[in-house]
Amino acid sequence: MFLPFFDALRRNGLPVSLREFLSFLEAMQAGLATYDIEAFYYLARVTLVKDERNIDKFDRAFAAAFSGLENITAQDVLEAVEIPGDWLQKMAEKHLTEEERAEIEALGGFDKLMETLKKRLEEQKGRHQGGNKWIGTAGTSPFGAYGYNPEGVRIGQDRSRHQRATKVWDKREFKNLDDTVELGTRNIKVALKRLRRWARDGANEELDLNGTIRATAEHGYLDVKTRPERRNAVKVLLFLDVGGSMDPHVKVVEELFSAARAEFKHMEYYYFHNCLYEGVWRDNRRRWDAQIPTHDVLRTYGPDYKCIFVGDASMSPYEVAYPGGASEHWNAESGATWLTRVREQWPSTLWINPVPEKYWSYTQSIAMIQEVIGEDAMVPMTLEGLSRGMRALTR
């Protein structure tokens, strides 16, 4: 019965192996999730999803395969399932007190209890709050939710004592982890962590546990040792495209900038517009009267820096190929000339493009910039793209 579910997972691009699917079936056979939709969802997810980036794909497949599952009523269950009387008796002996069992027998036993429940379901058409007969909430009827009756049957309660019974798969809370969508701050930080080279620097701030144990054993008394904290020693030079066609991407670029500042201790940043030319700036309000010569930037930062451009690379081809082609000023040298110098100065150069990769072929300037910096040096601003870029920078 779960083969259509397995097929839905594959159609949604989830890399589920036959071994994982068999593990899921074994868990179901063991009764780990019986008559509990939410437990069934989490059981399926924990056995079939091995990478958090695929959780959103799983949610979509689950919704498609089990559409309407949450609408199954108690009446449907009672009509479809014949509960053995001896099983009910064993469960009663296991979980109910003598007093509670006596009260159930006073009602006529379990068979009478289930027959009465079916009758009430047929008679009652609307919602009922309180009381001691109808199936509802906050009452003492043996059927319903949020009330109390020792021989009761819980129906329609959206919250148990421990958790909510919600359609968690429709919430798609992990949508932004999908490696085909644009990044959020959390995703960016996860991806940037791939670009790490640990080193210890600064004052002694961190407890050296191994050193403390060794020194205490040698001296015979507690001898606390400290050491400099480990920090990411990677040096990053960030160039951010601002204005014009980049305006729709301001939010995600701000998130990238914020994540980068938190991740890298050694990071310098500059702004440019469309393509790199003879001047860059740090303050967009003073982009014309406080520009920094690009030659100075090239001379200041050594080849050990990782150079990252963030921009859509979408402009007139003249802005890349010809002197005087810039849209806002006369550039004595072409943008391609400056990008070539960047590539020579910083061999580890990456261009992060917020435009979806499938549209790159429609913009000539994107192909021209890829030709200068290297086709593999441009990646889309997605989790997969940024992870790919970080791996390239560590080579």
Short mmCIF file of C-alpha atoms in Angstrom, two decimals:
data_model
loop_
_atom_site.label_atom_id
_atom_site.label_comp_id
_atom_site.label_asym_id
_atom_site.label_seq_id
_atom_site.Cartn_x
_atom_site.Cartn_y
_atom_site.Cartn_z
CA MET A 1 0.00 0.00 0.00
CA PHE A 2 2.99 2.33 0.41
CA LEU A 3 4.40 1.83 -3.08
CA PRO A 4 2.61 4.96 -4.43
CA PHE A 5 4.24 6.92 -1.59
CA PHE A 6 7.66 5.57 -2.56
CA ASP A 7 6.94 6.54 -6.17
CA ALA A 8 5.89 10.06 -5.10
CA LEU A 9 9.16 10.49 -3.23
CA ARG A 10 11.15 9.56 -6.31
CA ARG A 11 9.08 11.85 -8.56
CA ASN A 12 9.81 14.78 -6.23
CA GLY A 13 13.54 14.21 -6.52
CA LEU A 14 14.10 12.65 -3.08
CA PRO A 15 17.06 10.22 -3.17
CA VAL A 16 15.35 7.36 -1.30
CA SER A 17 16.99 3.95 -1.53
CA LEU A 18 15.20 0.62 -1.38
CA ARG A 19 17.00 -0.16 1.88
CA GLU A 20 15.58 2.99 3.50
CA PHE A 21 12.10 2.17 2.23
CA LEU A 22 12.35 -1.34 3.70
CA SER A 23 13.42 0.19 7.04
CA PHE A 24 10.29 2.35 6.93
CA LEU A 25 8.11 -0.71 6.27
CA GLU A 26 9.76 -2.58 9.15
CA ALA A 27 9.03 0.35 11.47
CA MET A 28 5.40 0.34 10.39
CA GLN A 29 5.18 -3.41 10.88
CA ALA A 30 6.58 -2.99 14.38
CA GLY A 31 3.68 -0.66 15.18
CA LEU A 32 5.74 2.47 15.85
CA ALA A 33 3.00 4.67 14.34
CA THR A 34 -0.52 3.26 14.50
CA TYR A 35 -3.63 5.42 13.99
CA ASP A 36 -1.61 8.59 14.59
CA ILE A 37 -1.16 10.72 11.47
CA GLU A 38 1.47 13.01 12.93
CA ALA A 39 3.52 10.13 14.33
CA PHE A 40 3.28 8.43 10.94
CA TYR A 41 4.61 11.59 9.24
CA TYR A 42 7.60 11.90 11.57
CA LEU A 43 8.37 8.18 11.36
CA ALA A 44 8.38 8.34 7.56
CA ARG A 45 10.55 11.46 7.57
CA VAL A 46 13.16 10.15 10.00
CA THR A 47 13.56 6.87 8.07
CA LEU A 48 13.43 8.24 4.52
CA VAL A 49 15.18 11.64 4.70
CA LYS A 50 18.93 11.73 5.30
CA ASP A 51 19.65 15.34 4.34
CA GLU A 52 17.75 18.34 5.75
CA ARG A 53 17.83 19.99 2.32
CA ASN A 54 15.38 17.30 1.16
CA ILE A 55 12.78 17.82 3.90
CA ASP A 56 10.74 20.20 1.75
CA LYS A 57 10.72 17.68 -1.12
CA PHE A 58 9.53 15.06 1.37
CA ASP A 59 6.71 17.32 2.59
CA ARG A 60 5.49 17.85 -0.96
CA ALA A 61 5.59 14.13 -1.71
CA PHE A 62 3.83 13.28 1.56
CA ALA A 63 1.06 15.80 0.86
CA ALA A 64 0.57 14.39 -2.64
CA ALA A 65 0.56 10.74 -1.54
CA PHE A 66 -1.67 11.12 1.51
CA SER A 67 -3.97 13.96 0.50
CA GLY A 68 -7.12 13.83 2.63
CA LEU A 69 -5.61 11.54 5.26
CA GLU A 70 -6.21 14.12 7.98
CA ASN A 71 -9.93 14.22 7.11
CA ILE A 72 -10.58 10.61 8.08
CA THR A 73 -13.19 10.67 10.84
CA ALA A 74 -13.64 8.50 13.87
CA GLN A 75 -16.75 7.04 12.21
CA ASP A 76 -14.62 5.96 9.25
CA VAL A 77 -12.15 4.25 11.57
CA LEU A 78 -14.81 2.45 13.53
CA GLU A 79 -16.48 1.21 10.37
CA ALA A 80 -13.20 0.07 8.84
CA VAL A 81 -11.59 -1.54 11.87
CA GLU A 82 -12.99 -4.38 13.90
CA ILE A 83 -11.32 -4.12 17.30
CA PRO A 84 -11.10 -7.58 18.95
CA GLY A 85 -12.77 -7.74 22.30
CA ASP A 86 -9.99 -9.77 23.87
CA TRP A 87 -7.48 -7.11 22.82
CA LEU A 88 -9.56 -4.42 24.54
CA GLN A 89 -9.73 -6.55 27.65
CA LYS A 90 -5.95 -7.00 27.71
CA MET A 91 -5.37 -3.28 27.25
CA ALA A 92 -7.78 -2.58 30.09
CA GLU A 93 -5.94 -4.95 32.40
CA LYS A 94 -2.67 -3.26 31.47
CA HIS A 95 -3.63 0.41 31.75
CA LEU A 96 -6.80 0.84 33.84
CA THR A 97 -7.22 0.73 37.58
CA GLU A 98 -9.69 -1.58 39.29
CA GLU A 99 -12.02 1.36 39.89
CA GLU A 100 -11.93 2.44 36.20
CA ARG A 101 -12.59 -1.12 35.01
CA ALA A 102 -15.55 -1.35 37.37
CA GLU A 103 -17.01 1.86 35.93
CA ILE A 104 -16.68 0.49 32.38
CA GLU A 105 -18.42 -2.74 33.38
CA ALA A 106 -21.18 -0.62 34.93
CA LEU A 107 -21.71 0.93 31.49
CA GLY A 108 -22.14 -2.52 29.96
CA GLY A 109 -18.57 -3.44 29.04
CA PHE A 110 -16.39 -2.53 26.08
CA ASP A 111 -18.83 -3.86 23.47
CA LYS A 112 -21.56 -1.64 24.83
CA LEU A 113 -19.13 1.32 24.95
CA MET A 114 -18.23 0.99 21.24
CA GLU A 115 -21.86 0.45 20.20
CA THR A 116 -22.88 3.59 22.07
CA LEU A 117 -20.07 5.56 20.41
CA LYS A 118 -21.28 4.56 16.93
CA LYS A 119 -24.83 5.52 17.83
CA ARG A 120 -23.76 8.95 19.12
CA LEU A 121 -21.74 9.60 15.96
CA GLU A 122 -24.81 8.89 13.87
CA GLU A 123 -27.10 11.06 16.00
CA GLN A 124 -24.85 14.06 16.50
CA LYS A 125 -24.33 16.43 13.55
CA GLY A 126 -22.83 19.56 15.13
CA ARG A 127 -20.13 20.65 17.55
CA HIS A 128 -20.82 20.22 21.24
CA GLN A 129 -19.05 21.98 24.12
CA GLY A 130 -19.31 20.63 27.66
CA GLY A 131 -21.96 18.27 28.97
CA ASN A 132 -21.97 14.59 29.73
CA LYS A 133 -23.61 12.88 26.74
CA TRP A 134 -22.69 14.23 23.31
CA ILE A 135 -19.32 13.84 21.62
CA GLY A 136 -17.60 17.17 22.21
CA THR A 137 -15.07 19.02 24.31
CA ALA A 138 -14.54 19.97 27.95
CA GLY A 139 -17.24 17.70 29.30
CA THR A 140 -17.61 14.37 31.05
CA SER A 141 -19.01 12.38 28.15
CA PRO A 142 -17.04 9.18 27.51
CA PHE A 143 -16.52 10.36 23.92
CA GLY A 144 -14.70 13.55 22.94
CA ALA A 145 -11.76 15.71 23.95
CA TYR A 146 -10.45 17.91 26.76
CA GLY A 147 -12.86 16.42 29.27
CA TYR A 148 -12.68 13.60 31.76
CA ASN A 149 -14.27 10.19 31.81
CA PRO A 150 -12.25 7.15 32.83
CA GLU A 151 -13.78 4.91 30.16
CA GLY A 152 -13.68 7.54 27.41
CA VAL A 153 -12.74 7.47 23.73
CA ARG A 154 -10.81 10.55 22.52
CA ILE A 155 -12.24 12.06 19.32
CA GLY A 156 -11.46 15.31 17.50
CA GLN A 157 -8.94 16.64 19.96
CA ASP A 158 -6.36 18.82 18.20
CA ARG A 159 -3.99 18.65 21.14
CA SER A 160 -2.92 15.78 23.31
CA ARG A 161 -1.25 16.15 26.67
CA HIS A 162 2.12 16.39 24.92
CA GLN A 163 1.80 17.65 21.34
CA ARG A 164 -0.44 19.24 18.74
CA ALA A 165 -1.95 17.13 15.99
CA THR A 166 -1.32 19.54 13.13
CA LYS A 167 -0.69 19.11 9.41
CA VAL A 168 3.02 19.70 9.77
CA TRP A 169 3.74 18.60 6.19
CA ASP A 170 1.59 21.40 4.76
CA LYS A 171 3.45 24.04 6.78
CA ARG A 172 6.65 23.26 4.81
CA GLU A 173 8.78 24.88 7.51
CA PHE A 174 11.95 23.64 5.80
CA LYS A 175 11.15 25.17 2.44
CA ASN A 176 14.14 27.53 2.58
CA LEU A 177 16.49 24.57 3.05
CA ASP A 178 15.69 23.28 -0.41
CA ASP A 179 18.90 23.62 -2.42
CA THR A 180 16.99 24.98 -5.43
CA VAL A 181 15.62 28.11 -3.74
CA GLU A 182 17.27 31.35 -2.68
CA LEU A 183 19.02 31.47 0.64
CA GLY A 184 18.05 32.91 3.98
CA THR A 185 20.49 34.06 6.66
CA ARG A 186 20.54 30.68 8.39
CA ASN A 187 21.26 28.84 5.15
CA ILE A 188 24.01 31.29 4.20
CA LYS A 189 25.78 30.77 7.52
CA VAL A 190 25.59 27.00 7.07
CA ALA A 191 27.10 27.27 3.59
CA LEU A 192 29.81 29.76 4.58
CA LYS A 193 31.02 27.41 7.32
CA ARG A 194 32.46 25.26 4.53
CA LEU A 195 35.03 27.99 3.95
CA ARG A 196 37.04 27.54 7.12
CA ARG A 197 40.65 27.25 8.07
CA TRP A 198 40.99 27.13 11.84
CA ALA A 199 43.82 28.92 13.63
CA ARG A 200 44.39 30.13 17.16
CA ASP A 201 45.00 33.81 17.70
CA GLY A 202 44.47 36.61 20.19
CA ALA A 203 44.68 36.49 23.98
CA ASN A 204 44.27 33.34 26.04
CA GLU A 205 40.48 33.14 26.24
CA GLU A 206 39.64 29.44 26.06
CA LEU A 207 40.10 26.66 28.62
CA ASP A 208 42.73 24.17 27.48
CA LEU A 209 41.20 21.03 28.99
CA ASN A 210 43.92 18.61 27.88
CA GLY A 211 46.67 21.00 29.00
CA THR A 212 44.96 21.50 32.37
CA ILE A 213 44.70 17.75 32.98
CA ARG A 214 48.32 17.20 31.99
CA ALA A 215 49.63 20.08 34.14
CA THR A 216 47.52 19.03 37.15
CA ALA A 217 48.83 15.46 36.92
CA GLU A 218 52.43 16.67 36.70
CA HIS A 219 52.27 19.22 39.54
CA GLY A 220 49.90 17.47 41.93
CA TYR A 221 47.50 20.41 42.21
CA LEU A 222 44.88 22.04 39.99
CA ASP A 223 46.83 23.96 37.35
CA VAL A 224 44.39 25.64 34.96
CA LYS A 225 45.74 26.29 31.47
CA THR A 226 44.19 28.53 28.82
CA ARG A 227 44.90 29.05 25.16
CA PRO A 228 43.86 31.41 22.37
CA GLU A 229 40.41 30.74 20.96
CA ARG A 230 40.19 29.07 17.58
CA ARG A 231 38.99 31.40 14.85
CA ASN A 232 38.38 31.14 11.16
CA ALA A 233 41.64 32.34 9.64
CA VAL A 234 40.30 32.63 6.08
CA LYS A 235 40.62 36.15 4.65
CA VAL A 236 37.77 37.37 2.46
CA LEU A 237 37.50 40.34 0.11
CA LEU A 238 33.87 41.04 -0.74
CA PHE A 239 32.68 43.17 -3.69
CA LEU A 240 28.95 43.98 -3.66
CA ASP A 241 27.03 45.24 -6.69
CA VAL A 242 24.49 47.95 -5.73
CA GLY A 243 21.75 49.85 -7.53
CA GLY A 244 19.85 49.34 -10.76
CA SER A 245 18.95 45.74 -11.51
CA MET A 246 20.26 44.67 -8.09
CA ASP A 247 17.48 46.49 -6.23
CA PRO A 248 15.15 43.43 -6.22
CA HIS A 249 17.92 41.39 -4.58
CA VAL A 250 18.72 43.82 -1.76
CA LYS A 251 17.26 41.62 1.00
CA VAL A 252 19.17 38.45 0.17
CA VAL A 253 22.41 40.39 -0.40
CA GLU A 254 21.98 42.03 3.03
CA GLU A 255 21.55 38.57 4.54
CA LEU A 256 24.68 37.33 2.81
CA PHE A 257 26.66 40.37 3.98
CA SER A 258 25.43 39.92 7.57
CA ALA A 259 26.28 36.22 7.58
CA ALA A 260 29.73 36.84 6.11
CA ARG A 261 30.58 39.47 8.72
CA ALA A 262 29.60 37.06 11.48
CA GLU A 263 31.57 34.16 10.00
CA PHE A 264 34.83 35.79 8.90
CA LYS A 265 37.04 37.74 11.26
CA HIS A 266 39.25 38.92 8.39
CA MET A 267 36.83 40.41 5.88
CA GLU A 268 36.99 43.60 3.83
CA TYR A 269 34.19 44.82 1.61
CA TYR A 270 33.65 47.32 -1.20
CA TYR A 271 30.74 48.38 -3.40
CA PHE A 272 30.63 48.69 -7.17
CA HIS A 273 27.94 49.11 -9.82
CA ASN A 274 27.35 46.55 -12.59
CA CYS A 275 31.02 45.81 -13.30
CA LEU A 276 34.32 46.55 -11.61
CA TYR A 277 36.12 49.66 -12.91
CA GLU A 278 38.81 52.03 -11.65
CA GLY A 279 37.02 52.99 -8.44
CA VAL A 280 35.07 51.31 -5.61
CA TRP A 281 33.55 52.70 -2.41
CA ARG A 282 32.52 51.75 1.12
CA ASP A 283 29.68 54.23 1.65
CA ASN A 284 26.96 54.38 -0.99
CA ARG A 285 26.01 57.90 0.05
CA ARG A 286 29.50 59.09 -0.94
CA ARG A 287 30.05 56.92 -3.99
CA TRP A 288 31.14 59.90 -6.12
CA ASP A 289 33.25 61.97 -3.72
CA ALA A 290 34.88 59.20 -1.63
CA GLN A 291 35.87 56.55 -4.12
CA ILE A 292 38.84 54.27 -3.48
CA PRO A 293 41.07 53.53 -6.48
CA THR A 294 40.80 49.89 -7.47
CA HIS A 295 44.55 49.84 -8.02
CA ASP A 296 44.99 50.59 -4.30
CA VAL A 297 42.76 47.65 -3.39
CA LEU A 298 44.77 45.36 -5.66
CA ARG A 299 48.01 46.47 -4.00
CA THR A 300 46.67 46.31 -0.43
CA TYR A 301 45.38 42.76 -0.22
CA GLY A 302 47.62 39.82 -0.97
CA PRO A 303 46.85 36.71 -3.03
CA ASP A 304 45.96 34.79 0.15
CA TYR A 305 42.58 36.55 0.20
CA LYS A 306 39.46 34.84 -1.15
CA CYS A 307 37.76 37.30 -3.52
CA ILE A 308 33.96 37.12 -3.76
CA PHE A 309 31.75 39.20 -6.06
CA VAL A 310 28.01 39.42 -5.45
CA GLY A 311 26.01 40.75 -8.39
CA ASP A 312 23.58 39.82 -11.13
CA ALA A 313 26.20 40.45 -13.88
CA SER A 314 23.33 41.83 -15.98
CA MET A 315 24.24 44.90 -18.03
CA SER A 316 25.00 46.08 -21.52
CA PRO A 317 27.78 44.03 -23.15
CA TYR A 318 29.57 47.34 -23.80
CA GLU A 319 30.01 47.82 -20.04
CA VAL A 320 32.16 44.67 -19.95
CA ALA A 321 33.97 44.84 -23.26
CA TYR A 322 34.78 48.48 -24.10
CA PRO A 323 36.33 51.61 -22.58
CA GLY A 324 33.64 54.22 -22.12
CA GLY A 325 30.93 51.59 -21.95
CA ALA A 326 30.00 52.19 -18.29
CA SER A 327 26.46 53.47 -17.80
CA GLU A 328 27.27 56.20 -15.25
CA HIS A 329 30.73 57.54 -16.13
CA TRP A 330 33.56 57.36 -18.66
CA ASN A 331 35.73 54.33 -17.90
CA ALA A 332 39.21 54.55 -19.38
CA GLU A 333 39.56 50.76 -19.34
CA SER A 334 36.98 48.06 -19.89
CA GLY A 335 35.39 46.07 -17.12
CA ALA A 336 36.92 42.89 -18.52
CA THR A 337 40.38 44.43 -18.07
CA TRP A 338 39.75 45.05 -14.38
CA LEU A 339 38.26 41.60 -13.82
CA THR A 340 41.32 40.05 -15.46
CA ARG A 341 43.56 41.93 -12.99
CA VAL A 342 41.40 40.69 -10.13
CA ARG A 343 41.72 37.12 -11.32
CA GLU A 344 45.49 37.45 -11.54
CA GLN A 345 45.80 39.02 -8.08
CA TRP A 346 43.38 36.66 -6.31
CA PRO A 347 43.35 33.21 -7.94
CA SER A 348 40.56 32.16 -5.56
CA THR A 349 37.79 34.31 -7.02
CA LEU A 350 34.07 33.56 -6.92
CA TRP A 351 31.05 35.37 -8.39
CA ILE A 352 27.71 34.75 -6.62
CA ASN A 353 24.76 35.56 -8.88
CA PRO A 354 21.24 36.05 -7.40
CA VAL A 355 19.67 35.48 -10.84
CA PRO A 356 18.44 31.85 -11.17
CA GLU A 357 20.97 29.83 -13.13
CA LYS A 358 18.43 28.71 -15.74
CA TYR A 359 18.16 32.34 -16.97
CA TRP A 360 21.89 33.03 -17.35
CA SER A 361 21.98 32.04 -21.00
CA TYR A 362 19.54 34.83 -21.87
CA THR A 363 21.95 37.58 -20.73
CA GLN A 364 25.06 38.11 -22.83
CA SER A 365 26.99 39.98 -20.16
CA ILE A 366 26.76 37.00 -17.78
CA ALA A 367 28.48 34.78 -20.34
CA MET A 368 31.12 37.46 -20.94
CA ILE A 369 31.97 37.73 -17.23
CA GLN A 370 32.08 33.93 -16.93
CA GLU A 371 34.57 33.88 -19.79
CA VAL A 372 36.87 36.28 -17.91
CA ILE A 373 36.70 34.84 -14.38
CA GLY A 374 36.03 31.23 -15.35
CA GLU A 375 32.76 29.44 -15.99
CA ASP A 376 33.03 27.42 -12.79
CA ALA A 377 33.74 30.57 -10.79
CA MET A 378 30.13 31.82 -11.05
CA VAL A 379 27.49 30.12 -8.90
CA PRO A 380 23.81 30.84 -8.21
CA MET A 381 22.70 32.22 -4.86
CA THR A 382 21.15 28.95 -3.68
CA LEU A 383 22.25 26.59 -0.94
CA GLU A 384 23.63 24.17 -3.50
CA GLY A 385 25.32 26.96 -5.47
CA LEU A 386 26.91 28.60 -2.45
CA SER A 387 28.10 25.24 -1.12
CA ARG A 388 29.63 24.53 -4.53
CA GLY A 389 31.34 27.92 -4.49
CA MET A 390 32.79 27.46 -1.00
CA ARG A 391 34.25 24.11 -2.05
CA ALA A 392 35.83 25.76 -5.09
CA LEU A 393 37.45 28.46 -2.92
CA THR A 394 39.05 25.89 -0.64
CA ARG A 395 40.89 24.10 -3.44
#
